[in-house]
CSV table of C-alpha atoms in Angstrom, one decimal:
chain,number,residue,atom,x,y,z
A,12,MET,CA,65.1,150.2,-34.1
A,13,ALA,CA,65.1,148.1,-31.0
A,14,ASP,CA,66.4,144.5,-31.0
A,15,ASN,CA,63.8,141.9,-31.6
A,16,LYS,CA,62.6,140.0,-28.5
A,17,GLU,CA,60.9,136.6,-28.4
A,18,MET,CA,58.6,137.8,-25.5
A,19,VAL,CA,57.8,141.1,-23.9
A,20,ALA,CA,56.2,141.4,-20.5
A,21,MET,CA,53.5,144.0,-19.8
A,22,LEU,CA,52.9,144.5,-16.1
A,23,LEU,CA,49.6,146.1,-15.1
A,24,ALA,CA,50.5,148.3,-12.1
A,25,GLY,CA,48.0,151.1,-12.2
A,26,GLY,CA,45.4,149.9,-9.8
A,27,GLN,CA,44.1,152.1,-7.0
A,28,GLY,CA,43.9,149.2,-4.5
A,29,SER,CA,40.8,150.7,-2.8
A,30,ARG,CA,40.3,147.5,-0.7
A,31,LEU,CA,43.6,148.3,1.1
A,32,TYR,CA,42.0,151.6,2.2
A,33,VAL,CA,44.4,153.8,4.2
A,34,LEU,CA,47.4,151.8,2.9
A,35,THR,CA,46.9,153.0,-0.6
A,36,SER,CA,45.5,156.5,-0.1
A,37,GLU,CA,49.0,157.8,-0.7
A,38,ARG,CA,50.4,155.2,-3.2
A,39,ALA,CA,49.6,152.6,-5.8
A,40,LYS,CA,48.9,149.1,-4.6
A,41,PRO,CA,52.0,147.5,-6.2
A,42,ALA,CA,54.2,149.9,-4.2
A,43,VAL,CA,52.8,148.8,-0.9
A,44,PRO,CA,55.6,147.4,1.3
A,45,PHE,CA,55.7,143.7,2.0
A,46,GLY,CA,57.7,141.1,3.9
A,47,GLY,CA,60.2,143.3,5.7
A,48,LYS,CA,62.2,144.7,2.8
A,49,TYR,CA,60.1,144.3,-0.4
A,50,ARG,CA,57.3,146.0,-2.3
A,51,ILE,CA,54.5,143.8,-3.8
A,52,ILE,CA,55.7,144.5,-7.3
A,53,ASP,CA,59.1,143.0,-6.5
A,54,PHE,CA,57.6,139.5,-6.9
A,55,THR,CA,56.5,140.0,-10.5
A,56,LEU,CA,59.6,141.9,-11.5
A,57,SER,CA,61.8,139.2,-9.9
A,58,ASN,CA,59.9,136.5,-11.6
A,59,CYS,CA,60.6,138.2,-15.0
A,60,ALA,CA,64.3,138.6,-14.2
A,61,ASN,CA,64.6,134.9,-13.0
A,62,SER,CA,62.7,133.7,-16.1
A,63,GLY,CA,65.1,135.4,-18.5
A,64,ILE,CA,62.6,138.1,-19.6
A,65,ASP,CA,64.6,141.3,-20.1
A,66,THR,CA,62.0,143.6,-21.5
A,67,VAL,CA,59.2,144.8,-19.2
A,68,GLY,CA,56.6,147.6,-19.6
A,69,VAL,CA,55.1,148.7,-16.3
A,70,LEU,CA,51.7,150.4,-16.9
A,71,THR,CA,51.1,152.9,-14.1
A,72,GLN,CA,48.2,155.3,-13.5
A,73,TYR,CA,47.0,155.8,-9.9
A,74,ARG,CA,49.4,157.8,-7.7
A,75,PRO,CA,52.4,156.7,-9.6
A,76,LEU,CA,55.2,158.8,-8.1
A,77,GLU,CA,56.3,156.4,-5.4
A,78,LEU,CA,56.2,153.4,-7.7
A,79,ASN,CA,58.0,155.2,-10.5
A,80,THR,CA,60.7,156.3,-8.1
A,81,TYR,CA,61.1,152.9,-6.7
A,82,ILE,CA,61.4,151.1,-10.0
A,83,GLY,CA,63.8,153.8,-11.3
A,84,ASN,CA,66.2,152.4,-13.9
A,85,GLY,CA,65.5,148.8,-12.9
A,86,GLN,CA,69.0,148.1,-11.5
A,87,PRO,CA,67.9,145.8,-8.6
A,88,TRP,CA,66.3,143.4,-11.1
A,89,ASP,CA,69.1,143.6,-13.7
A,90,PHE,CA,66.9,145.7,-16.0
A,91,ASP,CA,69.3,148.6,-16.4
A,92,ARG,CA,70.3,147.6,-19.9
A,93,MET,CA,70.7,149.2,-23.3
A,94,SER,CA,68.4,146.8,-25.1
A,95,GLY,CA,65.1,146.1,-23.4
A,96,GLY,CA,65.0,146.8,-19.7
A,97,VAL,CA,62.1,148.2,-17.7
A,98,HIS,CA,60.0,151.0,-18.9
A,99,VAL,CA,57.3,152.9,-16.9
A,100,LEU,CA,54.4,153.5,-19.2
A,101,PRO,CA,51.7,156.0,-18.0
A,102,PRO,CA,48.7,157.0,-20.1
A,103,TYR,CA,49.6,159.8,-22.5
A,104,HIS,CA,48.0,162.2,-25.0
A,105,THR,CA,48.7,162.2,-28.7
A,106,GLY,CA,47.7,165.5,-30.2
A,107,SER,CA,44.2,166.2,-29.2
A,108,THR,CA,43.4,162.7,-28.1
A,109,GLY,CA,44.2,160.6,-25.1
A,110,THR,CA,42.5,159.1,-22.1
A,111,TRP,CA,43.3,157.3,-18.8
A,112,TYR,CA,43.6,153.6,-19.1
A,113,LYS,CA,39.9,152.5,-19.4
A,114,GLY,CA,40.6,148.8,-18.6
A,115,THR,CA,43.3,146.2,-18.6
A,116,ALA,CA,42.9,145.6,-22.3
A,117,ASN,CA,42.9,149.3,-23.2
A,118,ALA,CA,46.1,149.7,-21.2
A,119,ILE,CA,47.8,147.2,-23.4
A,120,TYR,CA,46.2,148.7,-26.5
A,121,GLN,CA,47.5,152.2,-25.7
A,122,ASN,CA,51.0,150.7,-25.6
A,123,ILE,CA,50.9,148.8,-28.9
A,124,ASN,CA,53.7,150.9,-30.3
A,125,PHE,CA,56.0,150.1,-27.3
A,126,ILE,CA,55.4,146.4,-27.8
A,127,GLN,CA,55.7,146.6,-31.6
A,128,GLN,CA,59.2,148.1,-31.5
A,129,TYR,CA,60.5,144.8,-30.2
A,130,ASN,CA,58.6,142.8,-32.8
A,131,PRO,CA,57.9,140.0,-30.3
A,132,GLU,CA,56.3,136.6,-31.0
A,133,TYR,CA,54.6,136.5,-27.6
A,134,VAL,CA,53.4,139.0,-25.0
A,135,LEU,CA,53.2,138.1,-21.3
A,136,VAL,CA,50.5,140.1,-19.4
A,137,LEU,CA,50.9,140.2,-15.7
A,138,SER,CA,49.5,141.9,-12.6
A,139,GLY,CA,51.6,143.8,-10.2
A,140,ASP,CA,49.7,143.0,-7.0
A,141,HIS,CA,50.2,139.3,-6.5
A,142,VAL,CA,52.8,137.5,-4.2
A,143,TYR,CA,54.2,134.3,-5.8
A,144,LYS,CA,57.2,132.8,-7.5
A,145,MET,CA,56.8,131.4,-11.0
A,146,ASP,CA,58.9,130.5,-13.9
A,147,TYR,CA,57.3,132.2,-16.9
A,148,ASP,CA,59.8,130.5,-19.3
A,149,ARG,CA,58.3,127.1,-18.4
A,150,MET,CA,54.8,128.5,-19.1
A,151,LEU,CA,56.1,129.8,-22.5
A,152,THR,CA,57.4,126.3,-23.3
A,153,TYR,CA,54.0,124.9,-22.5
A,154,HIS,CA,52.3,127.5,-24.7
A,155,LYS,CA,54.5,126.5,-27.6
A,156,GLU,CA,53.9,122.8,-27.0
A,157,LYS,CA,50.2,123.3,-27.1
A,158,ASN,CA,50.4,125.5,-30.2
A,159,ALA,CA,48.2,127.9,-28.3
A,160,ASP,CA,47.0,131.3,-29.2
A,161,ALA,CA,46.6,132.1,-25.5
A,162,THR,CA,47.6,130.4,-22.3
A,163,ILE,CA,46.2,131.3,-18.9
A,164,ALA,CA,47.9,130.3,-15.7
A,165,VAL,CA,45.4,128.7,-13.2
A,166,MET,CA,45.5,127.3,-9.8
A,167,ASN,CA,43.1,125.0,-7.9
A,168,VAL,CA,41.2,126.7,-5.2
A,169,PRO,CA,38.7,125.3,-2.7
A,170,ILE,CA,35.4,125.0,-4.6
A,171,HIS,CA,33.6,127.1,-1.9
A,172,GLU,CA,36.0,130.0,-2.8
A,173,ALA,CA,35.8,129.6,-6.5
A,174,SER,CA,33.0,132.2,-6.9
A,175,SER,CA,35.5,134.8,-5.9
A,176,TYR,CA,37.6,134.2,-9.0
A,177,GLY,CA,37.5,134.0,-12.8
A,178,ILE,CA,37.1,130.3,-13.4
A,179,MET,CA,38.3,128.3,-16.4
A,180,ASN,CA,36.3,125.2,-17.4
A,181,VAL,CA,38.7,122.9,-19.3
A,182,ASN,CA,38.8,119.6,-21.2
A,183,ASP,CA,41.1,116.7,-20.3
A,184,ASP,CA,43.9,118.2,-22.4
A,185,MET,CA,43.6,121.5,-20.4
A,186,SER,CA,42.1,123.3,-23.4
A,187,ILE,CA,39.6,126.0,-22.2
A,188,TYR,CA,36.0,125.7,-23.4
A,189,GLU,CA,34.4,128.2,-21.1
A,190,PHE,CA,35.4,131.2,-18.9
A,191,GLU,CA,33.2,132.3,-16.0
A,192,GLU,CA,33.8,135.5,-14.2
A,193,LYS,CA,33.1,135.0,-10.5
A,194,PRO,CA,30.3,132.4,-11.1
A,195,ALA,CA,27.6,132.0,-8.4
A,196,ASN,CA,27.7,128.2,-9.0
A,197,PRO,CA,31.2,127.3,-10.2
A,198,ARG,CA,31.6,124.1,-12.1
A,199,SER,CA,35.4,124.1,-11.8
A,200,ASN,CA,38.0,125.2,-9.2
A,201,LYS,CA,40.6,126.3,-11.7
A,202,ALA,CA,41.0,130.0,-10.9
A,203,SER,CA,42.8,132.4,-13.2
A,204,MET,CA,45.9,133.9,-11.7
A,205,GLY,CA,45.9,136.9,-14.0
A,206,VAL,CA,49.0,135.6,-15.9
A,207,TYR,CA,48.5,135.4,-19.6
A,208,ILE,CA,50.7,134.5,-22.6
A,209,PHE,CA,49.4,135.5,-26.0
A,210,ASN,CA,50.7,135.2,-29.5
A,211,TRP,CA,51.3,138.9,-30.2
A,212,ASP,CA,49.8,139.1,-33.7
A,213,LYS,CA,46.6,137.5,-32.4
A,214,LEU,CA,46.4,139.6,-29.3
A,215,ARG,CA,47.0,142.8,-31.3
A,216,ALA,CA,44.1,142.0,-33.6
A,217,TYR,CA,41.7,141.4,-30.7
A,218,LEU,CA,42.9,144.6,-28.9
A,219,GLU,CA,42.2,146.7,-32.0
A,220,GLN,CA,38.8,145.1,-32.6
A,221,ASP,CA,37.9,145.6,-28.9
A,222,GLU,CA,38.9,149.3,-29.0
A,223,GLU,CA,36.4,149.9,-31.8
A,224,ASN,CA,33.5,148.5,-29.8
A,225,THR,CA,32.1,151.5,-27.8
A,226,GLU,CA,30.1,149.0,-25.6
A,227,SER,CA,33.2,147.2,-24.4
A,228,ALA,CA,34.6,147.4,-20.9
A,229,ASN,CA,38.1,147.0,-22.5
A,230,ASP,CA,38.9,144.3,-20.1
A,231,PHE,CA,40.7,141.0,-20.6
A,232,GLY,CA,38.4,139.0,-18.3
A,233,LYS,CA,35.2,140.6,-19.6
A,234,ASN,CA,36.0,141.0,-23.3
A,235,ILE,CA,39.3,139.7,-24.8
A,236,ILE,CA,39.2,136.2,-23.3
A,237,PRO,CA,35.5,135.6,-24.0
A,238,ASN,CA,35.8,136.9,-27.5
A,239,MET,CA,38.8,134.6,-28.3
A,240,LEU,CA,36.9,131.7,-26.9
A,241,ASN,CA,33.8,132.5,-28.9
A,242,ASN,CA,35.9,132.6,-32.0
A,243,GLY,CA,37.4,129.2,-31.4
A,244,GLU,CA,41.0,130.3,-30.8
A,245,ARG,CA,43.3,127.7,-29.2
A,246,MET,CA,43.3,128.6,-25.5
A,247,PHE,CA,44.9,126.5,-22.8
A,248,ALA,CA,45.1,126.6,-19.0
A,249,TYR,CA,48.5,126.2,-17.4
A,250,GLY,CA,48.4,124.6,-14.0
A,251,PHE,CA,50.4,126.2,-11.2
A,252,ASP,CA,50.7,124.4,-7.8
A,253,GLY,CA,53.0,126.8,-5.8
A,254,TYR,CA,52.2,129.6,-3.4
A,255,TRP,CA,50.1,132.5,-4.9
A,256,LYS,CA,48.1,135.2,-3.1
A,257,ASP,CA,46.2,138.2,-4.2
A,258,VAL,CA,47.2,140.8,-1.5
A,259,GLY,CA,44.6,143.3,-2.5
A,260,THR,CA,42.8,143.3,0.8
A,261,ILE,CA,43.9,144.1,4.3
A,262,ASP,CA,43.3,140.6,5.5
A,263,ASN,CA,45.2,139.0,2.6
A,264,LEU,CA,48.1,141.4,3.0
A,265,TRP,CA,48.4,140.6,6.7
A,266,GLU,CA,48.0,136.9,6.1
A,267,ALA,CA,50.7,136.9,3.4
A,268,ASN,CA,53.1,138.6,5.7
A,269,MET,CA,52.3,136.0,8.4
A,270,ASP,CA,52.8,133.2,5.9
A,271,LEU,CA,56.5,134.2,5.7
A,272,LEU,CA,56.8,133.1,9.3
A,273,ASN,CA,55.1,129.7,8.8
A,274,PRO,CA,57.7,127.0,7.8
A,275,THR,CA,54.9,124.9,6.2
A,276,ILE,CA,54.0,127.6,3.7
A,277,PRO,CA,56.0,127.1,0.4
A,278,LEU,CA,57.2,130.8,0.0
A,279,ASN,CA,60.9,130.7,0.6
A,280,LEU,CA,62.5,134.1,0.3
A,281,SER,CA,65.9,132.7,1.0
A,282,ASP,CA,66.0,130.4,-2.0
A,283,PRO,CA,69.3,131.2,-3.8
A,284,LEU,CA,67.9,129.7,-7.0
A,285,TRP,CA,65.0,132.1,-7.2
A,286,ARG,CA,65.7,135.3,-5.4
A,287,ILE,CA,63.2,138.1,-4.9
A,288,TYR,CA,65.1,141.3,-5.6
A,289,SER,CA,64.3,144.8,-4.2
A,290,ARG,CA,65.5,148.3,-4.0
A,291,HIS,CA,66.6,148.5,-0.4
A,292,GLY,CA,68.7,151.3,1.1
A,293,ALA,CA,71.8,150.5,3.1
A,294,THR,CA,71.3,150.9,6.9
A,295,THR,CA,72.9,149.8,10.1
A,296,PRO,CA,72.6,146.2,11.5
A,297,HIS,CA,69.6,145.6,13.8
A,298,TYR,CA,70.1,145.7,17.5
A,299,ILE,CA,68.4,143.4,20.1
A,300,GLY,CA,68.4,144.8,23.7
A,301,GLU,CA,69.1,142.8,26.8
A,302,GLN,CA,65.5,142.8,27.9
A,303,ALA,CA,64.0,142.0,24.5
A,304,SER,CA,62.1,138.7,23.9
A,305,ILE,CA,61.7,137.6,20.3
A,306,LYS,CA,59.8,134.5,19.1
A,307,ASN,CA,59.3,133.5,15.4
A,308,SER,CA,59.7,136.9,14.0
A,309,MET,CA,61.4,138.6,11.0
A,310,ILE,CA,63.5,141.7,11.7
A,311,THR,CA,65.1,143.8,9.0
A,312,GLU,CA,68.2,146.0,9.2
A,313,GLY,CA,68.3,149.2,11.3
A,314,CYS,CA,65.7,148.0,13.9
A,315,GLU,CA,66.3,148.5,17.6
A,316,VAL,CA,64.2,146.1,19.7
A,317,ASN,CA,64.0,146.4,23.5
A,318,GLY,CA,60.5,145.0,23.8
A,319,ASN,CA,58.7,141.7,23.0
A,320,LEU,CA,58.0,140.3,19.6
A,321,ASN,CA,55.9,137.3,18.8
A,322,TYR,CA,55.0,136.2,15.2
A,323,SER,CA,55.7,139.7,13.9
A,324,VAL,CA,57.4,141.3,10.8
A,325,LEU,CA,59.5,144.4,11.3
A,326,PHE,CA,60.6,146.5,8.3
A,327,SER,CA,63.8,148.6,8.5
A,328,ASN,CA,64.5,151.2,11.1
A,329,VAL,CA,61.7,150.3,13.5
A,330,GLU,CA,62.2,151.1,17.2
A,331,VAL,CA,60.4,149.0,19.8
A,332,ARG,CA,61.0,150.4,23.2
A,333,GLU,CA,61.0,148.7,26.6
A,334,GLY,CA,57.9,146.9,27.7
A,335,ALA,CA,56.2,147.1,24.3
A,336,ASN,CA,54.4,143.9,23.1
A,337,LEU,CA,53.9,143.0,19.5
A,338,ASP,CA,51.9,139.9,18.6
A,339,PHE,CA,51.0,139.0,15.0
A,340,ALA,CA,52.0,142.5,13.9
A,341,VAL,CA,53.3,143.9,10.6
A,342,VAL,CA,55.3,147.1,11.2
A,343,MET,CA,56.6,149.0,8.2
A,344,LYS,CA,59.8,151.1,8.1
A,345,ASN,CA,60.7,154.1,10.3
A,346,VAL,CA,58.0,153.3,12.9
A,347,GLN,CA,58.4,154.2,16.6
A,348,ILE,CA,56.6,152.1,19.2
A,349,GLY,CA,56.7,153.5,22.7
A,350,LYS,CA,57.2,152.0,26.1
A,351,ASN,CA,54.5,149.5,27.2
A,352,ALA,CA,52.6,149.9,24.0
A,353,THR,CA,50.7,146.9,22.6
A,354,VAL,CA,50.3,146.1,18.9
A,355,LYS,CA,48.3,142.9,18.1
A,356,TYR,CA,46.9,141.6,14.9
A,357,ALA,CA,47.6,144.9,13.2
A,358,ILE,CA,49.4,146.6,10.3
A,359,VAL,CA,51.3,149.8,11.1
A,360,ALA,CA,52.4,151.7,8.0
A,361,ASP,CA,55.7,153.5,7.6
A,362,ASP,CA,56.7,156.6,9.6
A,363,ALA,CA,53.9,156.1,12.2
A,364,ILE,CA,54.4,156.8,15.8
A,365,ILE,CA,52.8,154.7,18.5
A,366,GLU,CA,53.3,156.5,21.8
A,367,ASP,CA,53.8,155.0,25.3
A,368,GLY,CA,51.0,152.8,26.5
A,369,ALA,CA,48.9,153.0,23.3
A,370,ILE,CA,47.0,149.9,22.3
A,371,ILE,CA,46.6,148.8,18.7
A,372,GLY,CA,44.2,145.9,17.9
A,373,ALA,CA,43.5,142.8,19.8
A,374,ALA,CA,43.5,139.0,19.3
A,375,PRO,CA,40.2,137.5,18.0
A,376,GLU,CA,39.6,135.7,21.3
A,377,GLU,CA,40.0,138.9,23.2
A,378,TYR,CA,37.3,140.8,21.4
A,379,ASP,CA,33.5,140.2,21.2
A,380,GLY,CA,32.7,142.8,18.5
A,381,ASP,CA,33.2,142.8,14.7
A,382,TRP,CA,36.8,141.7,14.7
A,383,GLY,CA,39.4,142.5,12.0
A,384,ILE,CA,43.0,143.6,11.5
A,385,ALA,CA,43.7,147.1,12.9
A,386,VAL,CA,45.5,149.5,10.6
A,387,VAL,CA,47.5,152.6,11.3
A,388,GLY,CA,48.3,154.7,8.1
A,389,GLN,CA,51.5,156.3,7.0
A,390,GLY,CA,52.8,159.0,9.3
A,391,ALA,CA,49.9,158.7,11.7
A,392,ILE,CA,50.3,159.3,15.4
A,393,VAL,CA,48.5,157.3,18.2
A,394,ARG,CA,48.9,159.3,21.4
A,395,ALA,CA,49.9,157.8,24.7
A,396,GLY,CA,47.2,155.6,26.2
A,397,GLN,CA,44.9,155.8,23.2
A,398,VAL,CA,43.2,152.6,21.9
A,399,VAL,CA,42.8,151.6,18.2
A,400,MET,CA,40.1,148.9,18.1
A,401,PRO,CA,40.2,145.8,15.9
A,402,LYS,CA,39.2,146.6,12.3
A,403,GLU,CA,39.7,150.3,13.0
A,404,MET,CA,41.8,152.3,10.5
A,405,ILE,CA,43.7,155.5,11.3
A,406,ALA,CA,44.2,157.6,8.2
A,407,PRO,CA,47.7,158.7,7.0
A,408,LYS,CA,49.0,161.7,9.1
A,409,GLU,CA,46.0,161.5,11.4
A,410,VAL,CA,46.5,162.1,15.1
A,411,LYS,CA,44.4,159.9,17.5
């Protein structure tokens, strides 16, 4: 019998991440590299660790191998422990029955036995594809003070963007009286962050009821939350005013990396009081050549830079050769960038090779067509002198 836990976290990390296109054709979205030495999932796992939550279930499904290997025994986040810790929870068969996770609610339903072994009072449901720093313990305190059955973290978004989110309409005391999923004409700008705290006994009852409904989408936003509201459960919004970004699109992933270079953006990875932990291999110090020019960039260990960097993020073991120019670029680990190559407003995935004189992307003001971030997939090769246009995507292992 496992030790009782006040709160267990369940982290939804099975998404395909189709809007990241070539960056997730080989791995799950939460495993996508971010910020020089992290994976997207590091933020949620670190938030749990820093909030004093020591029991986390990670629900995986789509291409889980890289994510499972990365999480391992949870040591970087202090989850390698006898009681609790981190547990990877894929879908499984029991006898003649079993299915893939059909929706976010079904994913939790399939792991009721995992949760129940800890006999928690509360369950924290999280997403593994958001970049933010948040104290879940403060949210739990708020949940208790409100005597809530469910508490949903929200943040204020510009009203013209509210139709892209699940919107909570609330009373003066922050109690929720209506939930609208991506409304065409939103009446509030309080957007759900996909962070929920439930009383476990209440949530379990709704999950079991939802599973019996063959018409249900088995989804928190479409089914569980509306059902709880319709039944008059005590549901409250918890306001969050820090940095938060859904990095589920190419543009958002690139923007979030660029945000790390902007001193006015409140996402400080150097904060000793709220560290973001990661599994990062030991490598040599980076080297900056005599002819290199570097402006407002982030360079990780093992890099060798002999070219020019401006507003760029380099992951580990990137080689930038003489005469190469990188502007507003995100370059993942083990990438080689040849002499006189140009990489602008682009994401280059790990193990790619950009040969001499190749051109990747362009600045918006330099291009008259349908502009967007250029992307080079894992292990792809862009031959000498070739051009990858803005918004063009090179598939993993493709040779252009």
